Short mmCIF file of C-alpha atoms and ligand atoms in Angstrom, two decimals:
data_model
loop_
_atom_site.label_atom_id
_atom_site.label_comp_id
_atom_site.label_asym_id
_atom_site.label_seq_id
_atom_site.Cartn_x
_atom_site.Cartn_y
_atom_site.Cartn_z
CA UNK A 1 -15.24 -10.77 -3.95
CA UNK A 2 -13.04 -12.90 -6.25
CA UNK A 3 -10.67 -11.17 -8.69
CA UNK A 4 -11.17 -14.22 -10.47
CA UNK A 5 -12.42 -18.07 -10.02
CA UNK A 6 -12.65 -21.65 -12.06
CA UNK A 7 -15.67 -22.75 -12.80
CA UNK A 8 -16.03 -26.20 -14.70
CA UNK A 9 -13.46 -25.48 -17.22
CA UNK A 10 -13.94 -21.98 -17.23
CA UNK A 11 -11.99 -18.79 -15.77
CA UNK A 12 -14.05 -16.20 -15.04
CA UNK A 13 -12.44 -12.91 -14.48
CA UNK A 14 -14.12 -10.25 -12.47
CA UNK A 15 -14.21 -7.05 -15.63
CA UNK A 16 -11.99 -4.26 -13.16
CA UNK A 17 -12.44 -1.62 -15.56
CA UNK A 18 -16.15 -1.84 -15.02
CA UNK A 19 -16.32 -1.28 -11.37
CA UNK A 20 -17.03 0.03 -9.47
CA UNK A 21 -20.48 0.88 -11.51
CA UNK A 22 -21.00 -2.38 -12.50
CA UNK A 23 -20.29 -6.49 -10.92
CA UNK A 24 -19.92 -8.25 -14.02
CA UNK A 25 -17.37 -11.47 -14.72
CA UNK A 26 -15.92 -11.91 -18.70
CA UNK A 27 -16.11 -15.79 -19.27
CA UNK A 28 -12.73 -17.04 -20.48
CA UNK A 29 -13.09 -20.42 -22.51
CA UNK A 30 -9.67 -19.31 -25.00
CA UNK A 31 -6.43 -18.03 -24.22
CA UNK A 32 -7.15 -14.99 -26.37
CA UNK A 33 -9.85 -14.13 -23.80
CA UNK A 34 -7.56 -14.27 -20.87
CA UNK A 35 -4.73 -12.07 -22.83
CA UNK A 36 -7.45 -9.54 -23.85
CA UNK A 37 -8.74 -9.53 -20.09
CA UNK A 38 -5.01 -8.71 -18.88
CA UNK A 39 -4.36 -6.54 -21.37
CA UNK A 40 -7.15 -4.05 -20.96
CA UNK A 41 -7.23 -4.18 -17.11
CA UNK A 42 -10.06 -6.20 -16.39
CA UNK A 43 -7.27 -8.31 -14.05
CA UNK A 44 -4.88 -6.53 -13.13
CA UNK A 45 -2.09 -5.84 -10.17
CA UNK A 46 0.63 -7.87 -10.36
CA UNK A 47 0.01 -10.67 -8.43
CA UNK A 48 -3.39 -10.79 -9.74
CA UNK A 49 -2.03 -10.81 -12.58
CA UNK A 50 0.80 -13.95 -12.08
CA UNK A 51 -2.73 -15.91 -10.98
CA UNK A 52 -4.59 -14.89 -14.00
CA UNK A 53 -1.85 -16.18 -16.48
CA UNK A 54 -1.49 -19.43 -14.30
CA UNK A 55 -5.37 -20.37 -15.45
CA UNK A 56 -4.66 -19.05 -18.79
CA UNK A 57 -2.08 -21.93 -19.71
CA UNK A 58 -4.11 -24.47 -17.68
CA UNK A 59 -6.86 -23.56 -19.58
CA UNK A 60 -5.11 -23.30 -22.96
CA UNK A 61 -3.72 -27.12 -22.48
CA UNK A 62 -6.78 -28.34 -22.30
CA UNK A 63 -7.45 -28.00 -25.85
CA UNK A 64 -3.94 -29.27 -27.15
CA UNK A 65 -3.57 -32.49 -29.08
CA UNK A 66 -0.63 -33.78 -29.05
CA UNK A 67 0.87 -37.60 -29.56
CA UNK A 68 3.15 -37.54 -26.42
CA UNK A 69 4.71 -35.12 -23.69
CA UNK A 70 7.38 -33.07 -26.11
CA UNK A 71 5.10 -31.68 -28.32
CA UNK A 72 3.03 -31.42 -25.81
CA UNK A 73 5.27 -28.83 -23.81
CA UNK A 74 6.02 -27.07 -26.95
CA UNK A 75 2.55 -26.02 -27.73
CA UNK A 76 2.64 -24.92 -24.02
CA UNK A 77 4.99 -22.98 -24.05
CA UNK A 78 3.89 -21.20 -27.31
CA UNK A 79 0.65 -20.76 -25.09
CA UNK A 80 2.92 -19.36 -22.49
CA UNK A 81 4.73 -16.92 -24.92
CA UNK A 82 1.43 -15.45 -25.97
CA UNK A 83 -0.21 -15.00 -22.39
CA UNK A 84 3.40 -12.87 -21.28
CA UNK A 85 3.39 -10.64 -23.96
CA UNK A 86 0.48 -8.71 -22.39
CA UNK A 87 2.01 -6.82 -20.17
CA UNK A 88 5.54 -6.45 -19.56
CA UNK A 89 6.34 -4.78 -16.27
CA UNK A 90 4.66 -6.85 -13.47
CA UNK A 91 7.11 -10.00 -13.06
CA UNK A 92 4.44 -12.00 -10.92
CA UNK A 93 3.58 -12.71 -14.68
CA UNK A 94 6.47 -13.94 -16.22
CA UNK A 95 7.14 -15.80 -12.52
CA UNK A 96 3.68 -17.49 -12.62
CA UNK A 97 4.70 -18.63 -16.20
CA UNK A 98 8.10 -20.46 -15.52
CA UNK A 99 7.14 -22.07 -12.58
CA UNK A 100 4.03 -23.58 -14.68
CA UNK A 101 6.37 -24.66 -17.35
CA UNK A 102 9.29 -25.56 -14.87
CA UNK A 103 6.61 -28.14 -13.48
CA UNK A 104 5.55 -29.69 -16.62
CA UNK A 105 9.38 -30.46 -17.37
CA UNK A 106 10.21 -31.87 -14.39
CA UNK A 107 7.36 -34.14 -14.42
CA UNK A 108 8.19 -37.76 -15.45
CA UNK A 109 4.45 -38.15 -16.22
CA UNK A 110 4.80 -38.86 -20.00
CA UNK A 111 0.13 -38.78 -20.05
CA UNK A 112 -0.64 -36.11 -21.25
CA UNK A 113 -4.45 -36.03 -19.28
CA UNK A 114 -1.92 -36.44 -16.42
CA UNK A 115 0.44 -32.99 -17.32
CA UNK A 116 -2.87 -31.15 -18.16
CA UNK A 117 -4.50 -32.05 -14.46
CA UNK A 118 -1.10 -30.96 -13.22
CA UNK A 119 -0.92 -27.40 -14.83
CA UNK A 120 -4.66 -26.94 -13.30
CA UNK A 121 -3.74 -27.55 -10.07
CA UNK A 122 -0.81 -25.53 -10.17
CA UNK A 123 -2.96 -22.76 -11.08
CA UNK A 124 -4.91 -23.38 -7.90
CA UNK A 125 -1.86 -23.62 -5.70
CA UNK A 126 -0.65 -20.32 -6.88
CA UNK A 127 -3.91 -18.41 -6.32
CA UNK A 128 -4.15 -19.80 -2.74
CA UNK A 129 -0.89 -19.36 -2.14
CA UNK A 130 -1.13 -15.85 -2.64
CA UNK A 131 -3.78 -15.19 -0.48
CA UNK A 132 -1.44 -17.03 2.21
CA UNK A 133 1.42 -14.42 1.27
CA UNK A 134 -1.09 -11.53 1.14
CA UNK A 135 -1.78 -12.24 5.14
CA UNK A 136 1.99 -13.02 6.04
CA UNK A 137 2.75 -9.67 4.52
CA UNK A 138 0.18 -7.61 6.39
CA UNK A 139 1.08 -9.21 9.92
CA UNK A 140 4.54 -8.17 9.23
CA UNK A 141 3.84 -5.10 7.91
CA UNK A 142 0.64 -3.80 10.66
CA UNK A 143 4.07 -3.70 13.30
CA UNK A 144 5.11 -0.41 11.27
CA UNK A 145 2.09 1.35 11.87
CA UNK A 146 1.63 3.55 14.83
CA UNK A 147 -1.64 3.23 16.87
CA UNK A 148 -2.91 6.01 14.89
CA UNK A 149 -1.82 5.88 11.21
CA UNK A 150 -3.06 8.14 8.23
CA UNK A 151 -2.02 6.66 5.20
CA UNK A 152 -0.89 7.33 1.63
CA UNK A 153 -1.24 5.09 -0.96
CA UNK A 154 -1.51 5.21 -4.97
CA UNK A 155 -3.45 2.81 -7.26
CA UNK A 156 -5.07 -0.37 -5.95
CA UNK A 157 -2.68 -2.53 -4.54
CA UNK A 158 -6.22 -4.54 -2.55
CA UNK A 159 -8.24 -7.54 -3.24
CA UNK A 160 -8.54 -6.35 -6.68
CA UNK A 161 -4.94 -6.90 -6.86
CA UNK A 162 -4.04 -9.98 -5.44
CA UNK A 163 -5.92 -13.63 -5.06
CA UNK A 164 -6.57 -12.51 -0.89
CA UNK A 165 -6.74 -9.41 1.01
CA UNK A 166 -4.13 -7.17 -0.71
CA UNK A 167 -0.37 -6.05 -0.43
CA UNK A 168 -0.08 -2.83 0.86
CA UNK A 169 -4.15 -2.52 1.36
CA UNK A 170 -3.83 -5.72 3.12
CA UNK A 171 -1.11 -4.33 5.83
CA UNK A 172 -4.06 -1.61 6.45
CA UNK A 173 -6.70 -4.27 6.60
CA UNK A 174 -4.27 -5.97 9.44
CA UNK A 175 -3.85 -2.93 11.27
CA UNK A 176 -7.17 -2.12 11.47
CA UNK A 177 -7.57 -5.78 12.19
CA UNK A 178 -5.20 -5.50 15.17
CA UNK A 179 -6.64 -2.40 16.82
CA UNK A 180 -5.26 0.38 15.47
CA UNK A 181 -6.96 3.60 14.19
CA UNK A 182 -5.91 3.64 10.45
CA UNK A 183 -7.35 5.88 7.87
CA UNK A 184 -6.45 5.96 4.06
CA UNK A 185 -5.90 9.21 1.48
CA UNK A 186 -6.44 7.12 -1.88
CA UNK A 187 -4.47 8.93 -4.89
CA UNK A 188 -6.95 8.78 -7.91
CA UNK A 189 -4.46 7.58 -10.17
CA UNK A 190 -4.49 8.71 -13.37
CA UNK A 191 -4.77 7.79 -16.02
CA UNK A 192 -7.13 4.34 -15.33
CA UNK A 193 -8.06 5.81 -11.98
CA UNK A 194 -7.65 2.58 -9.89
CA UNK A 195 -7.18 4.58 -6.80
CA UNK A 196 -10.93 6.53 -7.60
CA UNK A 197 -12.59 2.99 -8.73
CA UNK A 198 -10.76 0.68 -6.68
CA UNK A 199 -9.00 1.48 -3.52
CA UNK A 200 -12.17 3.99 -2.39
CA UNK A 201 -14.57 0.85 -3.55
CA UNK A 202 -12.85 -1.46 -1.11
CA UNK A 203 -11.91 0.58 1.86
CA UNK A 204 -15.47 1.65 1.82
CA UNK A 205 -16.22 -2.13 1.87
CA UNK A 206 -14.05 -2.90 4.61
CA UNK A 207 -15.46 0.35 6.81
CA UNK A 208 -12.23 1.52 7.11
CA UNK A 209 -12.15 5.75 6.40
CA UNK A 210 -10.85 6.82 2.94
CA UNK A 211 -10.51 9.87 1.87
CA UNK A 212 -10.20 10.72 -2.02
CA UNK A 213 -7.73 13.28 -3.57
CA UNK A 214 -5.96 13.93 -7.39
CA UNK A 215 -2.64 12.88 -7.78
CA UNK A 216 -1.58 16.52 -7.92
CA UNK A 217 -2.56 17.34 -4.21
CA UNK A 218 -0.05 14.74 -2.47
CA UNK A 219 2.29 17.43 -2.37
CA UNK A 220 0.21 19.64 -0.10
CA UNK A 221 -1.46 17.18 1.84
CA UNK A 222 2.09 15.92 3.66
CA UNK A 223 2.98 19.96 3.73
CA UNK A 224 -0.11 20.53 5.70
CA UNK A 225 1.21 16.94 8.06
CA UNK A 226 -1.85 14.87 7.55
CA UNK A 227 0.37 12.01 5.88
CA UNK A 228 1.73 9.81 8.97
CA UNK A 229 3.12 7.34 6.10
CA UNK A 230 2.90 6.02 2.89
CA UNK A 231 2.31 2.73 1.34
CA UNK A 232 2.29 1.19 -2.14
CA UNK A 233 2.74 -2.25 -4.15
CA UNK A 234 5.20 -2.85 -6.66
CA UNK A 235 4.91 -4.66 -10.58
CA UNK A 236 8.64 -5.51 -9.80
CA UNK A 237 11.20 -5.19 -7.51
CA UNK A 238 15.27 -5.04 -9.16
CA UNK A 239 17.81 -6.75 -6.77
CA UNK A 240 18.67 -3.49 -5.65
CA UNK A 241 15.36 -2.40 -4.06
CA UNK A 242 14.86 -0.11 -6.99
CA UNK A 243 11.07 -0.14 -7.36
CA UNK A 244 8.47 -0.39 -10.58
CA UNK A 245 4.84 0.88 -9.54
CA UNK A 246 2.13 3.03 -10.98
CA UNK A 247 2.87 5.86 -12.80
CA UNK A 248 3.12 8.81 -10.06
CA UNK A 249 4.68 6.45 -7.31
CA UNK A 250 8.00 8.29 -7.69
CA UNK A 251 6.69 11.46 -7.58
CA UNK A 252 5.24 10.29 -4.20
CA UNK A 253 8.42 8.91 -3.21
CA UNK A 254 10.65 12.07 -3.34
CA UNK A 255 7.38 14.11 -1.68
CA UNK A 256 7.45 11.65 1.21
CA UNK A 257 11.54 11.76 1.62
CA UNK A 258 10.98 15.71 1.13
CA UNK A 259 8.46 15.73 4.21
CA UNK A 260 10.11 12.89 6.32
CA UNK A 261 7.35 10.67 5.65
CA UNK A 262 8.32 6.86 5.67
CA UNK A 263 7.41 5.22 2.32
CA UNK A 264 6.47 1.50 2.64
CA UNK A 265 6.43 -1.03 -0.39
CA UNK A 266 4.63 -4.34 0.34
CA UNK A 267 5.02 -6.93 -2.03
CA UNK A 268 5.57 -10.44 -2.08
CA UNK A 269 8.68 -12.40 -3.09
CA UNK A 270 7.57 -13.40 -6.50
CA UNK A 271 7.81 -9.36 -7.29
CA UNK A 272 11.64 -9.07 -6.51
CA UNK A 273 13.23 -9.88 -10.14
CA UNK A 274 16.39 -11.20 -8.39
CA UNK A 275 17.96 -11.21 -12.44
CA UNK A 276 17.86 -7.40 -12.45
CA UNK A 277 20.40 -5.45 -10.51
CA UNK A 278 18.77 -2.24 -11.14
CA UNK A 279 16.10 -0.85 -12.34
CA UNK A 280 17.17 0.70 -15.36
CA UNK A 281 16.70 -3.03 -16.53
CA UNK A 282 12.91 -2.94 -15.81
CA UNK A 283 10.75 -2.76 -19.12
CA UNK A 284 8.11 -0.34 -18.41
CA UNK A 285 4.80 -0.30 -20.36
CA UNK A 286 3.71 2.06 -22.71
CA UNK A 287 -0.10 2.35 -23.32
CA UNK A 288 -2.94 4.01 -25.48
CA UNK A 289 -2.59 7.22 -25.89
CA UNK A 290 -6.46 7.45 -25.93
CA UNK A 291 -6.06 6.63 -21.96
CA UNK A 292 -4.63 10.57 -21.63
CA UNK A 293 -6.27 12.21 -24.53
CA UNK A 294 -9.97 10.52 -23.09
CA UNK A 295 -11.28 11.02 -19.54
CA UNK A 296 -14.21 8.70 -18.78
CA UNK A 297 -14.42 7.86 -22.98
CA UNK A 298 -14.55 11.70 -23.60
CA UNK A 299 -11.64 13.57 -25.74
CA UNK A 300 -10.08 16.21 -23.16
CA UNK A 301 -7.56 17.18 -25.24
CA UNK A 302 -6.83 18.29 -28.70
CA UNK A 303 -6.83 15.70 -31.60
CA UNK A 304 -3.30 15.09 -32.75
CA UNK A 305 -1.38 16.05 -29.75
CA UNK A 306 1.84 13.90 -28.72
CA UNK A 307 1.77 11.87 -25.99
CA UNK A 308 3.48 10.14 -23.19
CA UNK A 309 1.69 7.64 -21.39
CA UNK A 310 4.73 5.25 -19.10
CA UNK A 311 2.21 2.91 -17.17
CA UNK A 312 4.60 2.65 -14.43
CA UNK A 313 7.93 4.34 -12.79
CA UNK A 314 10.70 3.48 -11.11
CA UNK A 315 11.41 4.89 -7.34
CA UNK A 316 15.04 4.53 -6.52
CA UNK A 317 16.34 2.22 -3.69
CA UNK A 318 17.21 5.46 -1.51
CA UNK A 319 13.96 6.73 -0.88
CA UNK A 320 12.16 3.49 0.24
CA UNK A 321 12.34 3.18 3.59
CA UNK A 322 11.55 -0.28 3.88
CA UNK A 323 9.98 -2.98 1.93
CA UNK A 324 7.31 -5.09 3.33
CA UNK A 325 7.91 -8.98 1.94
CA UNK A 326 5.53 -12.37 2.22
CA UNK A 327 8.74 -13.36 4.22
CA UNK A 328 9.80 -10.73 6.32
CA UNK A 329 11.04 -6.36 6.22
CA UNK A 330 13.79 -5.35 4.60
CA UNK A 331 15.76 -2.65 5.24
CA UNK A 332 18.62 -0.77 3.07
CA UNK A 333 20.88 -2.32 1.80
CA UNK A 334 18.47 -4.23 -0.21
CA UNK A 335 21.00 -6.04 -2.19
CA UNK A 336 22.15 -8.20 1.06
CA UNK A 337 18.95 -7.84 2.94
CA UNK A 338 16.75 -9.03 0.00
CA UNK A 339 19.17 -11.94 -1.24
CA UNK A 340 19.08 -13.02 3.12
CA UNK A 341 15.34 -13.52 2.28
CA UNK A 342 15.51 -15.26 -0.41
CA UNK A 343 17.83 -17.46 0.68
O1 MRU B 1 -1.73 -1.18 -14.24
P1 MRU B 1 -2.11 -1.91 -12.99
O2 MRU B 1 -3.43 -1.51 -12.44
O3 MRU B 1 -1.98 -3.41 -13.16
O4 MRU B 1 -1.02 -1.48 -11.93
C1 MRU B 1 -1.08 -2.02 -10.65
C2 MRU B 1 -0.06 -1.48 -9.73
O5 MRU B 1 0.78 -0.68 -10.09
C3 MRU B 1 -0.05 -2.03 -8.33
O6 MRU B 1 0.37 -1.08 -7.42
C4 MRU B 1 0.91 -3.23 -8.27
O7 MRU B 1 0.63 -4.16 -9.28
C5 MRU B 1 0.85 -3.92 -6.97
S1 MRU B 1 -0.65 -4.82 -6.77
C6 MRU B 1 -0.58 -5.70 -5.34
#
């Protein structure tokens, strides 16, 4: 199923926070439409995300006017501005962005029909690239997994994430794809629940055995040794292998170094924010506080309470074991081995 797709002028997004209930696609004709759509979670994942913003500004400069190619980029960019204020944590945003606008500059084209074509098939090139990356990652990342692998993961980092077959979902897909006996434990992921909606929807999908669990019973489940490994996705990746993922990832991350379990990131290159050294530096979302106080749009907790609701967390360098890349596995230190594949 498409996370998203153009259709004559049109991006149609595939409403996440529907499913899995309900197969319904939000017609984007504005740019207000695409940054409500990424903003509530109807796309979402990061490189999902990157894609989504890509057909937002192609589809935003169709409607400018504008005399020649100057003012043309400026209302771009404005465009551009808008569509990455949405969400600040996953960089395959912000990434998807510059290398749109990076284009347009570089272009000697001075038509304006011309840049617009451009910026639409840019848009195209990233979504298919991704799918491309998605598959690179999971052939690299299957050779981790033994011939029988139970595996952790939290949130959705699938289909529903990506353009293709997923980051760390897609390493599973491989694996099953090359043989071996893989089964998932999908963390429910609170508070959105994209590990209940999502990751169960699609493994089911793909016939390959999920079992669901709360985030609270992670702990238990690798006590009792039914956790062979763990894999996740990231929103962005500091220089130093520090990583930003859902909310809960972390917590994951020092149960897994606790019980010896490896813990996996897959993500592709456009995650790794090679600007930030840390991740200290990594802006993490706040959202709603209706998204704790409200389980499936009913109050579960008292009106007025404080709350805290990070979207994401950051796991330190030390207790990833390896990160899974469109380009290759890296292995501590990430500093030297990340910059090598970058380079
Ligand atoms: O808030 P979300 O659903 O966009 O968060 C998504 C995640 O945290 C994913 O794990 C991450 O983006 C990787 S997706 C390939």
């Amino acid at each position: 199923m498409d996370t998203m797709r153009w259709n004559n002028g049109c991006l149609e997004i595939l409403d996440q926070t529907l499913l899995p209930e309900k197969i319904e696609y939000i017609n984007c004709r504005e740019v207000p439409t695409v940054c409500d759509a990424i903003y509530r979670l109807s796309v979402r994942g990061a490189p999902a995300i990157g894609a989504a913003a890509a057909y937002g500004l192609a589809l935003g400069a169709r409607e400018i006017e504008a005399a020649n190619k100057g003012q043309f980029i400026a209302a771009v960019e404005k465009i551009a501005t808008q569509l990455n204020a949405t969400r600040p944590t996953a960089v395959n945003l912000k990434w998807a962005l510059e290398r749109m606008l990076g284009l347009l500059r570089q272009n000697n084209s001075g038509d304006v029909a011309t840049l617009k074509e451009l910026l639409l098939d840019e848009a195209h090139t990233i979504y298919r690239e991704d799918l491309a990356s998605n598959r690179r990652m999971g052939a690299y990342g299957q050779s981790l997994l033994p011939q029988k692998a139970a595996v952790l993961t939290h949130c959705n980092a699938g289909a529903l994430a990506t353009a293709g077959v997923g980051t760390a979902l897609g390493v599973i897909r491989a694996a099953r794809d090359a043989g071996k006996d893989v089964s998932v434990f999908a963390d429910e992921t609170r508070p959105l629940l994209q590990g209940a909606r999502l990751t169960t929807w699609e493994m089911l999908q793909e016939k390959i055995p999920v079992t669901l669990l709360t985030d609270n019973m992670a702990g238990y489940l690798m006590a009792r040794g039914m956790v062979d490994l763990v894999i996740v996705g990231a929103d962005r990746i500091a220089g130093n292998g520090d990583v930003a993922n859902k909310i809960g990832t972390y917590g994951v991350a020092v149960l897994a170094k606790e019980h010896g379990i490896p813990f996996y990131v897959a993500a592709p290159m456009s995650t790794i924010d090679f600007n930030i050294s840390s991740g200290l530096d990594i802006p993490i979302e706040e959202r709603d506080e209706r998204e704790v106080t409200h389980f499936a749009g009913c109050r579960v907790a008292p009106e007025g309470v404080k709350v805290w609701n990070p979207a994401f967390d950051v796991t330190p360098a030390r207790l990833v074991t390896a990160i899974i890349t469109d380009r290759g596995v890296a292995y501590p230190p990430y500093s030297e081995t990340l910059a090598a594949l970058n380079k």
